[in-house]
Coordinates of C-alpha atoms in Angstrom, one line a residue:
M320 CA 8.5 -116.5 9.4
D321 CA 5.4 -118.7 9.0
N322 CA 4.0 -121.2 6.5
H323 CA 2.9 -118.3 4.3
V324 CA 6.6 -117.8 3.4
L325 CA 7.0 -121.5 2.5
L326 CA 3.7 -121.4 0.4
T327 CA 5.0 -118.3 -1.4
N328 CA 8.2 -120.2 -2.3
Y329 CA 6.2 -123.2 -3.5
L330 CA 4.0 -121.1 -5.7
S331 CA 6.8 -118.9 -7.1
N332 CA 8.6 -122.1 -8.3
L333 CA 5.4 -123.8 -9.5
K334 CA 5.6 -125.4 -13.0
V335 CA 2.3 -126.4 -14.7
D336 CA 1.7 -128.4 -17.8
L337 CA -1.7 -128.4 -19.5
F338 CA -2.9 -131.6 -21.1
M339 CA -6.5 -131.1 -22.2
A340 CA -9.3 -128.6 -21.9
D341 CA -12.8 -128.1 -23.2
Y342 CA -16.4 -127.0 -22.6
N343 CA -19.1 -129.7 -22.8
L344 CA -22.5 -131.0 -21.7
C345 CA -22.0 -134.2 -19.8
G346 CA -24.1 -137.1 -20.9
R347 CA -26.6 -138.9 -18.6
D348 CA -24.1 -141.8 -18.5
W349 CA -21.3 -139.5 -17.1
R350 CA -20.0 -141.6 -14.3
D351 CA -16.8 -143.1 -12.9
L352 CA -16.2 -144.5 -9.4
D353 CA -13.1 -144.9 -7.2
Y354 CA -10.3 -144.1 -9.6
T355 CA -7.1 -142.2 -8.9
P356 CA -6.0 -140.0 -11.8
D357 CA -2.4 -139.2 -12.6
Y358 CA -3.4 -135.6 -13.5
S359 CA -5.2 -132.8 -11.7
K360 CA -8.5 -131.2 -12.9
F361 CA -10.4 -128.0 -12.7
Y362 CA -14.1 -128.1 -13.2
F363 CA -16.1 -124.8 -13.6
I364 CA -19.8 -125.6 -13.3
C365 CA -22.0 -123.6 -15.7
D366 CA -25.3 -125.4 -15.3
G367 CA -26.9 -128.6 -14.3
E368 CA -26.6 -131.1 -11.5
G369 CA -24.1 -133.8 -10.5
W370 CA -22.1 -135.5 -7.8
L371 CA -18.4 -135.5 -7.0
K372 CA -16.4 -137.3 -4.4
I373 CA -12.8 -136.2 -3.8
G374 CA -11.0 -138.3 -1.2
D375 CA -13.5 -138.8 1.5
R376 CA -15.6 -135.7 0.8
E377 CA -18.7 -135.6 -1.3
Y378 CA -20.0 -132.5 -3.1
Y379 CA -23.0 -131.5 -5.1
P380 CA -21.6 -128.6 -7.2
K381 CA -23.7 -125.6 -8.1
P382 CA -23.4 -123.4 -11.1
G383 CA -20.7 -120.8 -10.6
Q384 CA -18.5 -123.0 -8.4
L385 CA -14.9 -123.8 -9.3
F386 CA -13.6 -127.2 -8.2
L387 CA -10.0 -128.5 -7.9
M388 CA -9.6 -132.3 -8.1
P389 CA -5.9 -133.1 -7.3
E390 CA -3.7 -135.7 -8.9
G391 CA -3.2 -138.8 -6.8
V392 CA -6.4 -138.5 -4.8
N393 CA -9.2 -141.1 -5.1
Q394 CA -12.2 -139.7 -6.9
S395 CA -15.7 -140.5 -8.2
Y396 CA -18.3 -138.6 -10.2
S397 CA -21.7 -139.2 -11.7
C398 CA -24.8 -137.5 -13.2
I399 CA -27.7 -137.5 -10.7
S400 CA -30.7 -136.1 -12.7
D401 CA -32.0 -135.4 -16.2
Q402 CA -30.0 -132.1 -16.1
P403 CA -26.4 -133.1 -16.3
F404 CA -23.5 -130.7 -15.9
E405 CA -22.5 -128.1 -18.4
K406 CA -18.9 -127.3 -17.5
Y407 CA -15.6 -126.1 -18.5
W408 CA -12.8 -128.4 -17.5
C409 CA -9.0 -129.0 -17.9
H410 CA -6.5 -131.6 -17.0
F411 CA -3.1 -130.5 -15.9
S412 CA -0.1 -131.2 -13.7
A413 CA 1.4 -128.9 -11.0
K414 CA 4.9 -129.5 -9.7
V415 CA 7.5 -127.8 -7.6
G416 CA 10.8 -129.2 -8.8
D417 CA 9.9 -132.8 -9.6
I418 CA 7.3 -133.2 -6.8
N419 CA 3.6 -133.1 -7.3
L420 CA 2.4 -129.9 -5.5
F421 CA -0.5 -131.9 -4.0
N422 CA 1.9 -134.2 -2.3
M423 CA 3.2 -131.1 -0.5
I424 CA 0.1 -129.2 0.4
E425 CA -3.6 -129.9 0.6
L426 CA -5.9 -127.2 -0.7
S427 CA -9.7 -126.7 -0.4
H428 CA -11.4 -128.6 -3.2
V429 CA -14.0 -125.9 -4.0
C430 CA -13.8 -122.1 -4.6
R431 CA -17.4 -121.0 -4.1
E432 CA -17.0 -117.2 -4.0
V433 CA -15.9 -116.5 -7.6
D434 CA -16.9 -114.0 -10.2
P435 CA -18.3 -116.4 -12.9
H436 CA -17.7 -113.9 -15.7
V437 CA -13.9 -113.8 -14.8
I438 CA -13.7 -117.6 -14.7
Q439 CA -15.7 -118.0 -17.9
E440 CA -13.4 -115.5 -19.7
I441 CA -10.3 -117.4 -18.5
F442 CA -11.6 -120.8 -19.5
S443 CA -12.9 -119.5 -22.8
S444 CA -9.5 -118.2 -23.7
L445 CA -7.8 -121.3 -22.4
T446 CA -9.9 -123.7 -24.5
S447 CA -9.6 -121.5 -27.5
H448 CA -5.9 -121.5 -27.3
M449 CA -5.8 -125.3 -26.8
K450 CA -7.7 -125.8 -30.1
S451 CA -5.6 -123.4 -32.0
D452 CA -2.8 -124.6 -34.3
K453 CA -0.7 -121.5 -33.8
V454 CA 2.9 -122.3 -32.6
Y455 CA 2.5 -120.0 -29.6
A456 CA -1.1 -121.2 -28.7
H457 CA -0.2 -123.8 -26.1
L458 CA 2.0 -121.3 -24.3
L459 CA -0.9 -118.9 -24.1
A460 CA -3.1 -121.7 -22.8
K461 CA -0.6 -122.5 -20.1
S462 CA -0.5 -118.8 -19.1
K463 CA -4.3 -118.9 -18.7
L464 CA -4.0 -122.0 -16.6
M465 CA -1.6 -120.1 -14.3
E466 CA -4.1 -117.3 -14.1
L467 CA -6.9 -119.7 -13.2
F468 CA -4.7 -121.3 -10.5
S469 CA -3.8 -117.9 -9.1
Y470 CA -7.4 -116.9 -9.0
F471 CA -8.2 -120.1 -7.1
I472 CA -5.5 -119.4 -4.5
M473 CA -6.6 -115.8 -4.1
N474 CA -10.2 -116.8 -3.3
I475 CA -9.6 -119.5 -0.7
D476 CA -8.5 -119.2 2.9
V477 CA -4.8 -119.8 2.8
D478 CA -4.8 -120.3 6.5
E479 CA -6.8 -123.5 5.9
I480 CA -4.1 -125.0 3.6
T481 CA -2.6 -128.1 5.1
F482 CA 1.1 -128.7 4.7
K483 CA 2.2 -132.3 4.4
N484 CA 5.5 -133.8 5.6
L485 CA 5.5 -131.4 8.5
S486 CA 8.8 -132.5 10.0
S487 CA 10.6 -131.6 6.7
I488 CA 8.7 -128.3 6.5
E489 CA 9.6 -127.3 10.0
K490 CA 13.3 -127.9 9.2
L491 CA 13.0 -125.9 5.9
T492 CA 11.1 -123.1 7.7
K493 CA 14.0 -122.9 10.1
I494 CA 16.5 -122.9 7.2
L495 CA 14.6 -120.1 5.3
T496 CA 14.5 -118.0 8.5
Y497 CA 18.3 -118.5 8.9
I498 CA 19.0 -117.5 5.3
D499 CA 17.0 -114.3 5.7
A500 CA 18.7 -113.4 8.9
H501 CA 22.2 -114.0 7.5
I502 CA 21.8 -113.0 3.9
E503 CA 24.8 -110.7 4.1
R504 CA 27.1 -113.6 5.0
N505 CA 28.6 -116.2 2.7
I506 CA 26.3 -119.0 3.8
T507 CA 27.5 -122.6 3.1
I508 CA 25.6 -125.8 2.4
H509 CA 27.5 -127.4 5.2
E510 CA 26.2 -125.0 7.9
L511 CA 22.6 -125.3 6.6
A512 CA 22.8 -129.0 6.6
E513 CA 24.1 -129.0 10.2
I514 CA 21.1 -126.8 11.2
A515 CA 18.7 -129.3 9.7
Y516 CA 20.7 -132.3 11.2
M517 CA 21.1 -133.8 7.7
H518 CA 23.9 -135.0 5.5
P519 CA 24.6 -132.2 3.0
N520 CA 23.7 -134.4 0.0
Y521 CA 20.4 -135.4 1.5
F522 CA 19.7 -131.8 2.5
I523 CA 20.4 -130.5 -1.1
R524 CA 17.9 -133.1 -2.5
L525 CA 15.2 -132.3 0.1
F526 CA 15.6 -128.5 -0.4
K527 CA 15.3 -128.8 -4.1
Q528 CA 12.3 -131.1 -3.9
Q529 CA 10.4 -128.8 -1.5
I530 CA 11.5 -125.4 -2.7
G531 CA 11.9 -126.1 -6.3
V532 CA 15.5 -124.8 -6.7
P533 CA 18.9 -125.9 -5.2
P534 CA 19.9 -124.0 -2.0
I535 CA 22.7 -122.1 -3.5
Q536 CA 20.5 -120.8 -6.3
Y537 CA 17.8 -119.8 -3.7
I538 CA 20.5 -118.0 -1.6
T539 CA 21.8 -116.2 -4.7
R540 CA 18.2 -115.0 -5.6
K541 CA 17.7 -113.7 -2.0
K542 CA 21.0 -111.9 -2.2
I543 CA 20.1 -110.3 -5.5
T544 CA 16.7 -109.2 -4.0
K545 CA 18.6 -107.6 -1.1
A546 CA 21.0 -105.9 -3.6
K547 CA 18.1 -104.4 -5.5
E548 CA 16.8 -103.0 -2.2
L549 CA 20.2 -101.5 -1.4
L550 CA 20.6 -100.1 -4.9
R551 CA 17.3 -98.3 -4.6
S552 CA 17.6 -97.0 -1.1
T553 CA 21.3 -96.2 -0.6
Q554 CA 24.2 -94.5 -2.4
R555 CA 26.7 -97.3 -1.6
S556 CA 28.7 -98.3 -4.6
V557 CA 28.0 -101.5 -6.5
G558 CA 31.3 -102.9 -5.2
E559 CA 30.4 -102.1 -1.6
I560 CA 27.0 -103.7 -2.0
A561 CA 28.6 -106.8 -3.6
H562 CA 31.2 -107.1 -0.8
D563 CA 28.6 -106.6 2.0
L564 CA 26.5 -109.4 0.5
G565 CA 29.3 -111.9 0.6
F566 CA 30.4 -111.6 -3.1
S567 CA 34.2 -111.6 -3.2
D568 CA 34.2 -111.2 -7.0
L569 CA 32.5 -108.1 -8.4
Y570 CA 32.3 -109.6 -11.9
Y571 CA 30.5 -112.7 -10.6
F572 CA 28.0 -110.5 -8.6
S573 CA 27.3 -108.4 -11.7
K574 CA 26.8 -111.6 -13.8
Q575 CA 24.4 -113.1 -11.3
F576 CA 22.5 -109.8 -11.0
K577 CA 22.0 -109.5 -14.7
K578 CA 21.0 -113.2 -15.0
N579 CA 18.3 -112.7 -12.3
V580 CA 17.2 -109.1 -13.1
G581 CA 17.9 -108.7 -16.8
Q582 CA 20.0 -105.5 -16.2
S583 CA 23.4 -104.8 -14.7
P584 CA 23.4 -103.3 -11.2
S585 CA 24.4 -99.9 -12.7
E586 CA 21.6 -100.0 -15.2
F587 CA 19.1 -101.1 -12.5
R588 CA 20.2 -98.1 -10.3
Q589 CA 19.8 -95.6 -13.2
G590 CA 16.3 -96.7 -13.6
T591 CA 15.3 -96.2 -10.0
V592 CA 15.0 -93.2 -7.7
V593 CA 17.7 -93.2 -5.0
L594 CA 16.4 -92.1 -1.6
K595 CA 18.5 -89.4 0.0

């Protein structure tokens, strides 16, 4: 297991909240220096010229580029000519559990190789939903923000993503590997905390902060994923599968399966082709 697995867990538990979004022509007085926002931003440059500084890196964005400006990072921006930016933009938060995603990982600030028609369509829908008074509009706008964030991740080099708090990440990577290798056992918090050399209460807090869900919930999800695999690929009974995955109570297994999958184990099996 490598950091790709940890990144997958972060992103699968990502929660976003959209605050503002619009399309506008920046004025010639568009300028702010050395401020640290408590929200993150996406800029999609459509035309014009300008200057951005994110942390200690300076950029002169070109039309067609998508920029990420993370929460909690010192920033500056200004107009630099008689042709200021025309841009789509949005302000948002991105968290895993209660932790700002950008306190956990450092991403590239710019996604240069994008299809401008795709980004423009996403932003156009996003801003339209934000301005709508429909009761479901903000939900649709958030879904477009998730689509935009996914597109950004898809089009950067994930191997260049920097993980912060490496000592904690190394411990969690070891824990996730252990869970995968022993998923058919009844894994306890105590044994996981011992592997991480932590007090169980501190371990639970750290796991939830970094992964987004408590360890028992994560283990249950992994067991259900394994159960789905076994229901598809074997003819073992539901009771046998539950027992082999450490569930002593068939009713509890079925309840957890339906909670995570939306179907009972038997209904799920009937909807799949069993390999013989």
